[in-house]
Short mmCIF file of C-alpha atoms in Angstrom, two decimals:
data_model
loop_
_atom_site.label_atom_id
_atom_site.label_comp_id
_atom_site.label_asym_id
_atom_site.label_seq_id
_atom_site.Cartn_x
_atom_site.Cartn_y
_atom_site.Cartn_z
CA UNK A 293 18.85 -9.52 3.38
CA UNK A 294 19.78 -7.92 6.70
CA UNK A 295 16.96 -6.82 9.01
CA UNK A 296 16.81 -4.27 11.82
CA UNK A 297 13.67 -3.79 13.88
CA UNK A 298 12.72 -0.14 14.34
CA UNK A 299 9.87 2.04 15.50
CA UNK A 300 8.80 5.61 14.76
CA UNK A 301 5.91 7.87 15.65
CA UNK A 302 3.05 8.91 13.41
CA UNK A 303 0.83 11.63 14.88
CA UNK A 304 1.62 10.31 18.36
CA UNK A 305 1.20 6.60 17.57
CA UNK A 306 4.27 4.37 17.82
CA UNK A 307 4.49 2.25 14.67
CA UNK A 308 6.54 -0.93 14.38
CA UNK A 309 8.67 -1.60 11.35
CA UNK A 310 11.80 -3.10 9.86
CA UNK A 311 14.75 -1.66 8.00
CA UNK A 312 15.81 -4.11 5.29
CA UNK A 313 19.39 -3.82 4.05
CA UNK A 314 21.14 -5.48 1.10
CA UNK A 315 23.53 -8.26 2.07
CA UNK A 316 26.38 -6.32 0.44
CA UNK A 317 25.66 -3.09 2.30
CA UNK A 318 28.82 -1.56 3.75
CA UNK A 319 28.81 0.85 6.73
CA UNK A 320 29.01 4.43 5.56
CA UNK A 321 27.15 3.92 2.29
CA UNK A 322 24.08 6.00 1.56
CA UNK A 323 21.75 4.15 -0.75
CA UNK A 324 18.42 4.97 -2.40
CA UNK A 325 15.50 3.62 -0.41
CA UNK A 326 12.00 2.31 -1.12
CA UNK A 327 9.04 1.97 1.24
CA UNK A 328 6.79 -0.92 0.14
CA UNK A 329 3.32 -0.44 1.66
CA UNK A 330 0.62 -2.97 2.47
CA UNK A 331 -2.91 -3.07 1.19
CA UNK A 332 -6.08 -3.77 3.16
CA UNK A 333 -5.52 -6.14 6.12
CA UNK A 334 -1.86 -6.31 5.12
CA UNK A 335 1.16 -6.41 7.38
CA UNK A 336 4.83 -5.62 7.16
CA UNK A 337 5.75 -9.29 7.63
CA UNK A 338 3.98 -10.22 4.41
CA UNK A 339 3.99 -8.07 1.24
CA UNK A 340 6.39 -5.30 2.35
CA UNK A 341 8.89 -7.98 3.38
CA UNK A 342 8.26 -9.88 0.13
CA UNK A 343 9.05 -6.81 -1.97
CA UNK A 344 12.01 -5.93 0.27
CA UNK A 345 13.54 -9.35 -0.31
CA UNK A 346 13.76 -8.66 -4.05
CA UNK A 347 14.49 -4.94 -3.85
CA UNK A 348 17.43 -5.40 -1.46
CA UNK A 349 18.85 -7.87 -3.99
CA UNK A 350 18.83 -4.92 -6.41
CA UNK A 351 20.74 -2.78 -3.92
CA UNK A 352 17.98 -0.74 -2.28
CA UNK A 353 17.40 -0.09 1.40
CA UNK A 354 13.76 -0.76 2.29
CA UNK A 355 11.48 0.20 5.15
CA UNK A 356 8.42 -1.90 5.91
CA UNK A 357 6.00 -0.96 8.68
CA UNK A 358 2.53 -1.67 10.05
CA UNK A 359 -0.07 1.08 9.78
CA UNK A 360 -1.51 2.41 13.02
CA UNK A 361 -3.92 -0.05 14.60
CA UNK A 362 -2.37 -3.08 12.86
CA UNK A 363 -0.24 -5.85 14.33
CA UNK A 364 1.85 -4.37 17.18
CA UNK A 365 1.66 -0.74 16.04
CA UNK A 366 -0.20 1.57 18.36
CA UNK A 367 -3.63 2.88 17.45
CA UNK A 368 -7.20 1.68 17.71
CA UNK A 369 -7.56 -1.78 16.23
CA UNK A 370 -10.20 -1.97 13.56
CA UNK A 371 -9.99 1.73 12.71
CA UNK A 372 -8.99 1.93 9.04
CA UNK A 373 -9.01 5.48 7.67
CA UNK A 374 -7.19 5.98 4.37
CA UNK A 375 -6.19 9.58 5.08
CA UNK A 376 -4.53 8.42 8.31
CA UNK A 377 -2.59 5.75 6.45
CA UNK A 378 -1.30 8.42 4.07
CA UNK A 379 -0.10 10.32 7.15
CA UNK A 380 1.68 7.17 8.34
CA UNK A 381 3.46 6.85 4.99
CA UNK A 382 4.61 10.46 5.03
CA UNK A 383 5.90 10.04 8.56
CA UNK A 384 7.70 6.88 7.47
CA UNK A 385 9.43 8.98 4.81
CA UNK A 386 10.57 11.43 7.47
CA UNK A 387 11.92 8.60 9.61
CA UNK A 388 13.73 7.08 6.64
CA UNK A 389 15.50 10.36 5.87
CA UNK A 390 17.14 10.18 9.32
CA UNK A 391 18.70 6.75 8.78
CA UNK A 392 22.46 6.60 8.20
CA UNK A 393 22.10 4.06 5.40
CA UNK A 394 19.72 6.17 3.32
CA UNK A 395 20.25 8.86 0.70
CA UNK A 396 17.40 11.20 1.74
CA UNK A 397 17.21 12.69 -1.74
CA UNK A 398 16.34 9.35 -3.33
CA UNK A 399 13.28 7.78 -1.73
CA UNK A 400 10.59 5.86 -3.60
CA UNK A 401 7.23 4.35 -2.66
CA UNK A 402 5.39 1.16 -3.61
CA UNK A 403 1.74 0.65 -2.69
CA UNK A 404 0.04 -2.71 -3.03
CA UNK A 405 -3.75 -3.09 -3.41
CA UNK A 406 -5.52 -0.53 -1.29
CA UNK A 407 -2.07 0.89 -0.51
CA UNK A 408 -1.74 2.03 -4.13
CA UNK A 409 -4.05 4.99 -3.62
CA UNK A 410 -2.22 5.79 -0.39
CA UNK A 411 1.19 6.10 -2.03
CA UNK A 412 0.07 8.11 -5.05
CA UNK A 413 -1.66 10.60 -2.75
CA UNK A 414 1.45 10.75 -0.58
CA UNK A 415 3.56 11.41 -3.67
CA UNK A 416 1.21 14.16 -4.84
CA UNK A 417 1.50 15.92 -1.48
CA UNK A 418 5.14 15.23 -0.63
CA UNK A 419 7.88 16.29 -3.02
CA UNK A 420 10.43 14.17 -1.13
CA UNK A 421 9.04 11.19 -3.06
CA UNK A 422 11.22 10.77 -6.15
CA UNK A 423 9.35 7.80 -7.69
CA UNK A 424 6.08 6.03 -6.91
CA UNK A 425 4.52 2.71 -7.98
CA UNK A 426 0.85 1.78 -7.49
CA UNK A 427 0.11 -1.93 -7.93
CA UNK A 428 -3.30 -3.60 -8.29
CA UNK A 429 -5.06 -0.67 -6.67
CA UNK A 430 -8.28 1.28 -6.88
CA UNK A 431 -8.21 5.06 -7.03
CA UNK A 432 -11.80 6.24 -6.70
CA UNK A 433 -13.56 4.48 -3.85
CA UNK A 434 -17.15 5.14 -4.86
CA UNK A 435 -16.50 4.07 -8.45
CA UNK A 436 -14.81 0.89 -7.27
CA UNK A 437 -17.53 -0.05 -4.77
CA UNK A 438 -20.22 0.48 -7.40
CA UNK A 439 -18.30 -1.72 -9.83
CA UNK A 440 -18.26 -4.76 -7.53
CA UNK A 441 -21.73 -4.43 -5.96
CA UNK A 442 -25.23 -4.55 -7.36
CA UNK A 443 -27.28 -1.36 -7.29
CA UNK A 444 -29.42 -2.77 -4.47
CA UNK A 445 -26.30 -3.58 -2.43
CA UNK A 446 -24.89 -0.10 -3.13
CA UNK A 447 -28.01 1.55 -1.71
CA UNK A 448 -27.75 -0.68 1.36
CA UNK A 449 -24.10 0.29 1.80
CA UNK A 450 -24.98 3.99 1.69
CA UNK A 451 -27.74 3.45 4.24
CA UNK A 452 -25.35 1.60 6.58
CA UNK A 453 -22.75 4.34 6.27
CA UNK A 454 -25.31 7.03 7.08
CA UNK A 455 -26.61 5.03 10.06
CA UNK A 456 -23.07 4.56 11.33
CA UNK A 457 -22.37 8.30 11.00
CA UNK A 458 -25.34 8.94 13.28
CA UNK A 459 -24.16 6.19 15.62
CA UNK A 460 -20.70 7.79 15.89
CA UNK A 461 -22.20 11.17 16.70
CA UNK A 462 -24.62 9.84 19.30
CA UNK A 463 -22.41 7.18 20.94
CA UNK A 464 -18.84 8.28 20.21
CA UNK A 465 -17.75 5.24 18.22
CA UNK A 466 -18.23 3.47 14.90
CA UNK A 467 -19.78 0.02 14.80
CA UNK A 468 -17.56 -3.02 14.21
CA UNK A 469 -18.34 -5.47 11.41
CA UNK A 470 -16.70 -8.29 9.50
CA UNK A 471 -13.70 -6.73 7.67
CA UNK A 472 -15.01 -7.92 4.31
CA UNK A 473 -18.65 -6.89 4.70
CA UNK A 474 -18.26 -4.29 1.94
CA UNK A 475 -14.93 -5.56 0.56
CA UNK A 476 -15.97 -8.93 -0.93
CA UNK A 477 -13.13 -11.13 -2.09
CA UNK A 478 -13.40 -12.82 -5.48
CA UNK A 479 -12.87 -16.63 -5.41
CA UNK A 480 -9.22 -16.58 -6.51
CA UNK A 481 -8.27 -13.88 -4.01
CA UNK A 482 -10.21 -15.62 -1.24
CA UNK A 483 -8.39 -18.89 -1.89
CA UNK A 484 -5.05 -17.10 -1.59
CA UNK A 485 -6.13 -15.21 1.52
CA UNK A 486 -7.35 -18.35 3.31
CA UNK A 487 -4.11 -20.15 2.52
CA UNK A 488 -1.53 -17.42 3.09
CA UNK A 489 -3.01 -14.60 5.18
CA UNK A 490 -5.78 -16.00 7.38
CA UNK A 491 -3.33 -18.08 9.48
CA UNK A 492 -1.51 -14.89 10.53
CA UNK A 493 -2.69 -13.79 13.97
CA UNK A 494 -3.17 -10.08 13.14
CA UNK A 495 -5.35 -10.84 10.12
CA UNK A 496 -9.14 -10.70 9.85
CA UNK A 497 -10.04 -8.63 12.92
CA UNK A 498 -13.36 -6.80 12.89
CA UNK A 499 -13.25 -3.36 11.29
CA UNK A 500 -15.20 -0.20 12.02
CA UNK A 501 -17.84 0.75 9.46
CA UNK A 502 -16.25 4.17 9.17
CA UNK A 503 -13.74 2.40 6.93
CA UNK A 504 -16.41 2.15 4.23
CA UNK A 505 -17.07 5.88 4.45
CA UNK A 506 -13.32 6.43 4.10
CA UNK A 507 -13.36 4.41 0.87
CA UNK A 508 -16.36 6.29 -0.54
CA UNK A 509 -14.63 9.61 0.10
CA UNK A 510 -11.41 8.48 -1.63
CA UNK A 511 -10.74 10.18 -4.97
CA UNK A 512 -7.07 9.82 -5.79
CA UNK A 513 -7.82 10.73 -9.43
CA UNK A 514 -8.06 14.36 -8.33
CA UNK A 515 -4.44 14.25 -7.16
CA UNK A 516 -3.02 12.50 -10.23
CA UNK A 517 -1.97 15.67 -12.02
CA UNK A 518 -0.12 16.87 -8.90
CA UNK A 519 2.37 13.98 -9.00
CA UNK A 520 5.62 15.43 -10.29
CA UNK A 521 7.85 12.39 -9.88
CA UNK A 522 7.92 9.36 -12.21
CA UNK A 523 4.84 7.16 -11.83
CA UNK A 524 4.50 3.39 -12.37
CA UNK A 525 1.03 1.83 -12.51
CA UNK A 526 0.82 -1.96 -12.56
CA UNK A 527 -2.34 -4.05 -12.62
CA UNK A 528 -3.33 -7.68 -13.12
CA UNK A 529 -5.15 -8.19 -16.42
CA UNK A 530 -7.59 -10.65 -14.79
CA UNK A 531 -7.98 -8.90 -11.44
CA UNK A 532 -11.58 -9.36 -10.27
CA UNK A 533 -11.13 -7.76 -6.84
CA UNK A 534 -9.90 -4.41 -8.16
CA UNK A 535 -10.88 -4.22 -11.85
CA UNK A 536 -8.13 -3.12 -14.21
CA UNK A 537 -10.28 -0.15 -15.27
CA UNK A 538 -9.38 1.47 -11.94
CA UNK A 539 -5.73 1.70 -12.89
CA UNK A 540 -6.55 2.74 -16.44
CA UNK A 541 -8.67 5.66 -15.15
CA UNK A 542 -5.90 6.83 -12.86
CA UNK A 543 -3.17 6.40 -15.44
CA UNK A 544 -5.15 8.49 -17.93
CA UNK A 545 -5.55 11.27 -15.36
CA UNK A 546 -1.84 11.32 -14.49
CA UNK A 547 0.77 13.41 -16.27
CA UNK A 548 4.14 12.34 -17.64
CA UNK A 549 6.48 10.77 -16.81
CA UNK A 550 4.37 7.67 -16.31
CA UNK A 551 4.46 3.97 -17.15
CA UNK A 552 1.66 1.41 -17.37
CA UNK A 553 2.39 -2.30 -16.94
CA UNK A 554 -0.33 -4.95 -17.26
CA UNK A 555 0.51 -7.98 -15.13
CA UNK A 556 -0.19 -11.47 -16.46
CA UNK A 557 -2.23 -12.44 -13.43
CA UNK A 558 -5.15 -11.74 -11.13
CA UNK A 559 -4.93 -9.92 -7.80
CA UNK A 560 -2.43 -11.89 -5.75
CA UNK A 561 -2.27 -15.38 -7.27
CA UNK A 562 1.33 -14.67 -8.33
CA UNK A 563 2.54 -13.11 -5.08
CA UNK A 564 5.28 -15.59 -4.28
CA UNK A 565 8.98 -14.80 -4.49
CA UNK A 566 9.79 -17.53 -6.99
CA UNK A 567 6.69 -17.08 -9.15
CA UNK A 568 7.71 -16.05 -12.70
CA UNK A 569 4.98 -13.39 -12.91
CA UNK A 570 6.16 -11.84 -9.64
CA UNK A 571 9.76 -11.90 -10.83
CA UNK A 572 8.66 -10.24 -14.09
CA UNK A 573 6.98 -7.52 -12.03
CA UNK A 574 10.14 -7.09 -9.97
CA UNK A 575 12.11 -6.76 -13.19
CA UNK A 576 9.81 -3.98 -14.36
CA UNK A 577 10.02 -2.23 -11.00
CA UNK A 578 13.80 -2.59 -10.99
CA UNK A 579 14.06 -0.85 -14.34
CA UNK A 580 11.62 1.87 -13.26
CA UNK A 581 13.33 2.70 -9.98
CA UNK A 582 16.74 2.29 -11.57
CA UNK A 583 15.92 5.14 -13.95
CA UNK A 584 14.06 7.25 -11.41
CA UNK A 585 16.29 7.13 -8.33
CA UNK A 586 19.82 8.47 -8.61
CA UNK A 587 22.27 6.01 -7.12
CA UNK A 588 24.58 7.91 -4.75
CA UNK A 589 26.17 5.10 -2.80
CA UNK A 590 29.70 4.76 -1.54
CA UNK A 591 29.57 8.11 0.24
CA UNK A 592 31.44 7.23 3.41
CA UNK A 593 30.55 8.79 6.74
CA UNK A 594 33.31 11.16 7.82
#
């Protein structure tokens, strides 16, 4: 896999990213491209790069980037607003269409975890997306939060969100809290996070409470019927962080063409390049994008 460091602007913020090219890429070719997007507290160097490693082996150009406020991208650290991340993805699409290696008529999206709702909403709003895959996501924030919290905790969350709304209005800023105060990790996911993600320097910074309000306001189900391109929904059968019912709800609301794939795993216990479950997922994604994106390579410049 060849790598080229790039940057582009999203609503005035300079975002860092990487163009990933297949080893057999030849100058002048225009290939279909895929943007793999991170989930919560994710970074380009981790899951986007992991997906790009396999997708470039299948011949695709990939673009991985860090959302505003993450890693070295510009933006206020700790501010996580889902609508703004959707903007970042759409601006990434625009940037990708300007790259010499890319066929601008054949661009797909992958969203991991919290990024799944981002990419399906981007696809619903942006007809330049020719195929979209949501993996291990949640699609209605209030429904998801209620599913993983007790009723007492849910009332406390609503009270904290309301108090923070008043705090923002009266002081000009949202309060910072532990990033997982309302996003509790199940034991299996926490074990993986502590081993693989926590050692990364950008990971685990405090997050503004407005993030929770952003989750509560999320309802990607409403946009499902607006997705006109092929849709792939994948979800771990034993996922305790984002229950599989989330993907089933969204899949039911979506229109054809669509594909549902239940992963033989949890949330991220299989997220290693050589893991057989991950390779099975890549195989499914390869077939999906292979059918959905028209391969128009070998068009030489000039």
